[in-house]
Amino acid sequence: MMKTSLKGRYDPDKSNAAASLAFNAGDVKLKASMTEAAIVNGPSLNGLLLSVEKPGSFIVDYDVPKKDFRFQFMNTVSVLDKPLRLNYIHWRGQNRTILDGTLVFDSSNKVSANYAFGSGNCKLKYTYQHGGVRTFEPCYDLSSNSWDFAVSQRVFGDDVFRASYHTSSKVLGLEWCRDSKVNGQFKILASLNLAEEVKMPKLSAESTWNFEM
């Protein structure tokens, strides 16, 4: 089975588009993604990304124009009879490494940590889901000694409203997302920087269509 995805994004400063083509080859999935940079100004390799993925095990991305690799390895181990999901991500060209882990206590509670080697940036996040429709996500950034807060609410099955606030940057974000198997995904985002003297919201919209062949 082959899957195709088309994605467009619009905001007042810059609009862009992307497309991807993926198909299964035994236990692995092969994927090619490109942005509008590969088409604008004539066919080129700009914006072309090639990927090989074994679900639940690894992902290898190759950025063709940058000639750079990104490696991601996933694994799940048991800690006190609770699943701990681990992700190890490394960018070869940037020499950047991130370790991400999520400990799932039950269907409603989980704790995750994200650590960037070299920079020492570390974030701790607690996720609580109430009734399967409302999610609370407080996050503490150890490097900046600041908190981020987010709350989301699912309505009408396919719609999710999300509000977030970053205390370090004083940015308030609002998001409405509709994810439908028939019509694809549509998202509207708004952000407001409360630290700016002239408080003007920034708006953007994203739309994604998925096809199976």
CSV table of C-alpha atoms in Angstrom, one decimal, residues 5-213:
chain,number,residue,atom,x,y,z
A,5,SER,CA,0.3,13.3,1.9
A,6,LEU,CA,-0.1,16.9,0.8
A,7,LYS,CA,0.4,19.8,3.3
A,8,GLY,CA,-0.1,23.5,2.9
A,9,ARG,CA,0.6,26.3,5.4
A,10,TYR,CA,-0.4,29.9,5.2
A,11,ASP,CA,0.6,32.9,7.4
A,12,PRO,CA,1.0,36.6,6.6
A,13,ASP,CA,4.8,36.4,6.4
A,14,LYS,CA,5.3,33.3,4.4
A,15,SER,CA,3.3,30.5,2.9
A,16,ASN,CA,4.6,27.1,1.9
A,17,ALA,CA,3.6,23.6,0.8
A,18,ALA,CA,5.0,20.1,1.2
A,19,ALA,CA,4.3,16.6,-0.1
A,20,SER,CA,5.3,13.1,0.9
A,21,LEU,CA,5.1,9.6,-0.6
A,22,ALA,CA,5.4,6.5,1.6
A,23,PHE,CA,5.0,2.8,1.0
A,24,ASN,CA,5.7,-0.4,2.9
A,25,ALA,CA,8.6,-2.6,1.9
A,26,GLY,CA,8.3,-5.6,4.2
A,27,ASP,CA,9.1,-4.6,7.8
A,28,VAL,CA,10.3,-1.1,6.9
A,29,LYS,CA,8.6,2.0,5.5
A,30,LEU,CA,10.2,4.0,2.7
A,31,LYS,CA,9.3,7.7,2.5
A,32,ALA,CA,10.2,10.7,0.3
A,33,SER,CA,9.2,14.2,1.3
A,34,MET,CA,9.7,17.5,-0.5
A,35,THR,CA,8.9,21.1,0.0
A,36,GLU,CA,7.9,23.7,-2.6
A,37,ALA,CA,11.7,24.5,-2.9
A,38,ALA,CA,12.1,21.4,-5.0
A,39,ILE,CA,9.6,22.7,-7.6
A,40,VAL,CA,9.9,26.5,-7.5
A,41,ASN,CA,12.6,27.7,-9.9
A,42,GLY,CA,12.6,24.4,-11.7
A,43,PRO,CA,13.0,20.8,-10.5
A,44,SER,CA,15.8,20.5,-7.9
A,45,LEU,CA,16.9,18.5,-4.9
A,46,ASN,CA,16.2,21.4,-2.6
A,47,GLY,CA,13.8,20.5,0.2
A,48,LEU,CA,14.1,16.7,-0.6
A,49,LEU,CA,14.2,14.3,2.4
A,50,LEU,CA,14.5,10.5,2.1
A,51,SER,CA,13.5,8.3,5.1
A,52,VAL,CA,13.7,4.7,6.1
A,53,GLU,CA,11.6,3.7,9.1
A,54,LYS,CA,10.9,0.5,11.0
A,55,PRO,CA,8.0,1.4,13.3
A,56,GLY,CA,8.8,1.2,16.9
A,57,SER,CA,12.5,0.6,16.2
A,58,PHE,CA,14.3,3.3,14.2
A,59,ILE,CA,14.1,6.1,11.7
A,60,VAL,CA,16.9,7.3,9.4
A,61,ASP,CA,16.4,10.6,7.5
A,62,TYR,CA,18.7,11.8,4.8
A,63,ASP,CA,18.5,15.5,3.9
A,64,VAL,CA,19.6,15.5,0.2
A,65,PRO,CA,20.6,19.1,-0.3
A,66,LYS,CA,22.5,19.3,3.0
A,67,LYS,CA,23.9,15.8,2.7
A,68,ASP,CA,23.1,15.2,6.3
A,69,PHE,CA,21.7,12.3,8.3
A,70,ARG,CA,19.3,12.2,11.2
A,71,PHE,CA,19.1,9.0,13.3
A,72,GLN,CA,16.3,8.1,15.7
A,73,PHE,CA,16.2,4.9,17.7
A,74,MET,CA,13.1,3.9,19.8
A,75,ASN,CA,12.7,1.3,22.5
A,76,THR,CA,10.4,0.5,25.3
A,77,VAL,CA,11.6,-1.0,28.6
A,78,SER,CA,9.7,-1.8,31.8
A,79,VAL,CA,10.2,0.2,35.0
A,80,LEU,CA,8.2,-1.1,38.0
A,81,ASP,CA,5.9,-2.8,35.6
A,82,LYS,CA,5.3,0.5,33.8
A,83,PRO,CA,6.3,1.1,30.1
A,84,LEU,CA,9.2,3.6,29.6
A,85,ARG,CA,9.4,4.8,26.0
A,86,LEU,CA,12.8,6.0,25.0
A,87,ASN,CA,13.9,8.0,21.9
A,88,TYR,CA,17.5,8.7,21.0
A,89,ILE,CA,17.9,11.3,18.2
A,90,HIS,CA,21.1,12.4,16.6
A,91,TRP,CA,21.9,14.9,13.8
A,92,ARG,CA,25.2,14.0,12.3
A,93,GLY,CA,26.0,17.4,10.6
A,94,GLN,CA,24.9,19.5,13.5
A,95,ASN,CA,26.5,17.1,16.0
A,96,ARG,CA,23.4,17.4,18.1
A,97,THR,CA,21.9,14.7,20.3
A,98,ILE,CA,18.6,14.5,22.2
A,99,LEU,CA,17.3,11.8,24.6
A,100,ASP,CA,13.6,11.7,25.2
A,101,GLY,CA,11.8,9.4,27.6
A,102,THR,CA,8.1,9.0,28.6
A,103,LEU,CA,7.0,6.9,31.6
A,104,VAL,CA,3.3,5.8,31.3
A,105,PHE,CA,1.6,5.2,34.6
A,106,ASP,CA,-1.8,4.5,33.2
A,107,SER,CA,-4.1,5.7,30.4
A,108,SER,CA,-4.5,9.1,32.1
A,109,ASN,CA,-1.1,9.9,33.6
A,110,LYS,CA,2.4,10.1,32.1
A,111,VAL,CA,5.7,11.9,32.7
A,112,SER,CA,8.2,12.8,30.1
A,113,ALA,CA,11.7,14.2,30.0
A,114,ASN,CA,13.7,15.7,27.2
A,115,TYR,CA,17.5,16.3,27.5
A,116,ALA,CA,19.7,17.9,24.9
A,117,PHE,CA,23.4,16.9,25.2
A,118,GLY,CA,25.9,19.7,24.9
A,119,SER,CA,23.5,22.5,25.6
A,120,GLY,CA,22.2,20.9,28.8
A,121,ASN,CA,18.7,21.9,28.0
A,122,CYS,CA,16.2,19.7,29.9
A,123,LYS,CA,12.4,19.8,30.1
A,124,LEU,CA,10.1,17.8,32.4
A,125,LYS,CA,6.4,17.5,31.5
A,126,TYR,CA,3.5,15.9,33.2
A,127,THR,CA,0.4,14.9,31.1
A,128,TYR,CA,-3.0,14.3,32.7
A,129,GLN,CA,-6.0,13.3,30.6
A,130,HIS,CA,-9.4,13.7,32.2
A,131,GLY,CA,-12.3,11.7,30.8
A,132,GLY,CA,-10.5,11.1,27.6
A,133,VAL,CA,-11.4,14.5,26.3
A,134,ARG,CA,-9.5,17.1,28.3
A,135,THR,CA,-5.7,17.2,28.7
A,136,PHE,CA,-3.5,19.2,31.1
A,137,GLU,CA,0.2,19.6,30.3
A,138,PRO,CA,2.4,21.6,32.7
A,139,CYS,CA,6.1,21.6,31.6
A,140,TYR,CA,9.2,22.9,33.5
A,141,ASP,CA,12.3,24.0,31.7
A,142,LEU,CA,15.3,23.5,33.9
A,143,SER,CA,17.7,25.6,31.7
A,144,SER,CA,15.5,28.7,31.9
A,145,ASN,CA,13.9,28.0,35.2
A,146,SER,CA,10.5,28.6,33.7
A,147,TRP,CA,7.1,27.0,33.2
A,148,ASP,CA,4.9,26.3,30.2
A,149,PHE,CA,1.3,25.4,30.5
A,150,ALA,CA,-1.1,23.8,28.0
A,151,VAL,CA,-4.7,22.6,28.2
A,152,SER,CA,-6.7,21.0,25.3
A,153,GLN,CA,-10.3,20.0,25.0
A,154,ARG,CA,-11.8,17.5,22.4
A,155,VAL,CA,-15.2,18.4,21.1
A,156,PHE,CA,-17.5,16.8,18.6
A,157,GLY,CA,-15.2,13.9,18.2
A,158,ASP,CA,-12.8,15.3,15.5
A,159,ASP,CA,-12.2,18.8,16.9
A,160,VAL,CA,-9.5,19.8,19.5
A,161,PHE,CA,-9.1,23.2,21.0
A,162,ARG,CA,-5.7,23.9,22.7
A,163,ALA,CA,-4.4,26.9,24.7
A,164,SER,CA,-0.8,27.3,25.8
A,165,TYR,CA,1.3,29.9,27.7
A,166,HIS,CA,5.1,30.1,27.8
A,167,THR,CA,6.1,32.1,30.9
A,168,SER,CA,9.7,32.7,29.7
A,169,SER,CA,8.6,34.3,26.4
A,170,LYS,CA,5.2,35.5,27.6
A,171,VAL,CA,3.6,34.0,24.4
A,172,LEU,CA,0.0,32.9,24.6
A,173,GLY,CA,-1.1,30.4,21.9
A,174,LEU,CA,-4.5,29.2,20.8
A,175,GLU,CA,-5.1,26.4,18.4
A,176,TRP,CA,-8.1,24.7,16.7
A,177,CYS,CA,-7.5,21.4,15.0
A,178,ARG,CA,-9.9,19.1,13.1
A,179,ASP,CA,-8.6,15.7,12.2
A,180,SER,CA,-10.9,13.7,9.9
A,181,LYS,CA,-10.2,10.4,8.1
A,182,VAL,CA,-12.4,11.7,5.3
A,183,ASN,CA,-11.4,15.3,4.9
A,184,GLY,CA,-7.8,15.2,6.4
A,185,GLN,CA,-6.5,17.6,9.0
A,186,PHE,CA,-7.1,21.3,9.2
A,187,LYS,CA,-5.5,23.6,11.8
A,188,ILE,CA,-5.7,27.3,12.7
A,189,LEU,CA,-3.2,28.8,15.0
A,190,ALA,CA,-3.0,32.1,16.8
A,191,SER,CA,-0.2,33.5,19.0
A,192,LEU,CA,0.1,36.7,21.0
A,193,ASN,CA,3.3,38.0,22.6
A,194,LEU,CA,2.2,39.7,25.8
A,195,ALA,CA,5.7,41.3,26.2
A,196,GLU,CA,5.4,43.4,23.1
A,197,GLU,CA,4.2,47.0,23.4
A,198,VAL,CA,1.9,46.6,20.4
A,199,LYS,CA,0.0,43.4,21.0
A,200,MET,CA,-1.0,42.1,17.6
A,201,PRO,CA,-1.9,38.4,17.2
A,202,LYS,CA,-0.1,36.3,14.6
A,203,LEU,CA,-2.4,33.9,12.6
A,204,SER,CA,-1.6,30.9,10.5
A,205,ALA,CA,-3.4,28.0,9.0
A,206,GLU,CA,-2.4,24.5,8.0
A,207,SER,CA,-4.2,21.8,6.0
A,208,THR,CA,-3.2,18.2,5.3
A,209,TRP,CA,-4.7,15.7,2.9
A,210,ASN,CA,-3.9,12.0,3.0
A,211,PHE,CA,-4.5,9.5,0.2
A,212,GLU,CA,-4.0,5.8,0.0
A,213,MET,CA,-3.3,3.9,-3.3
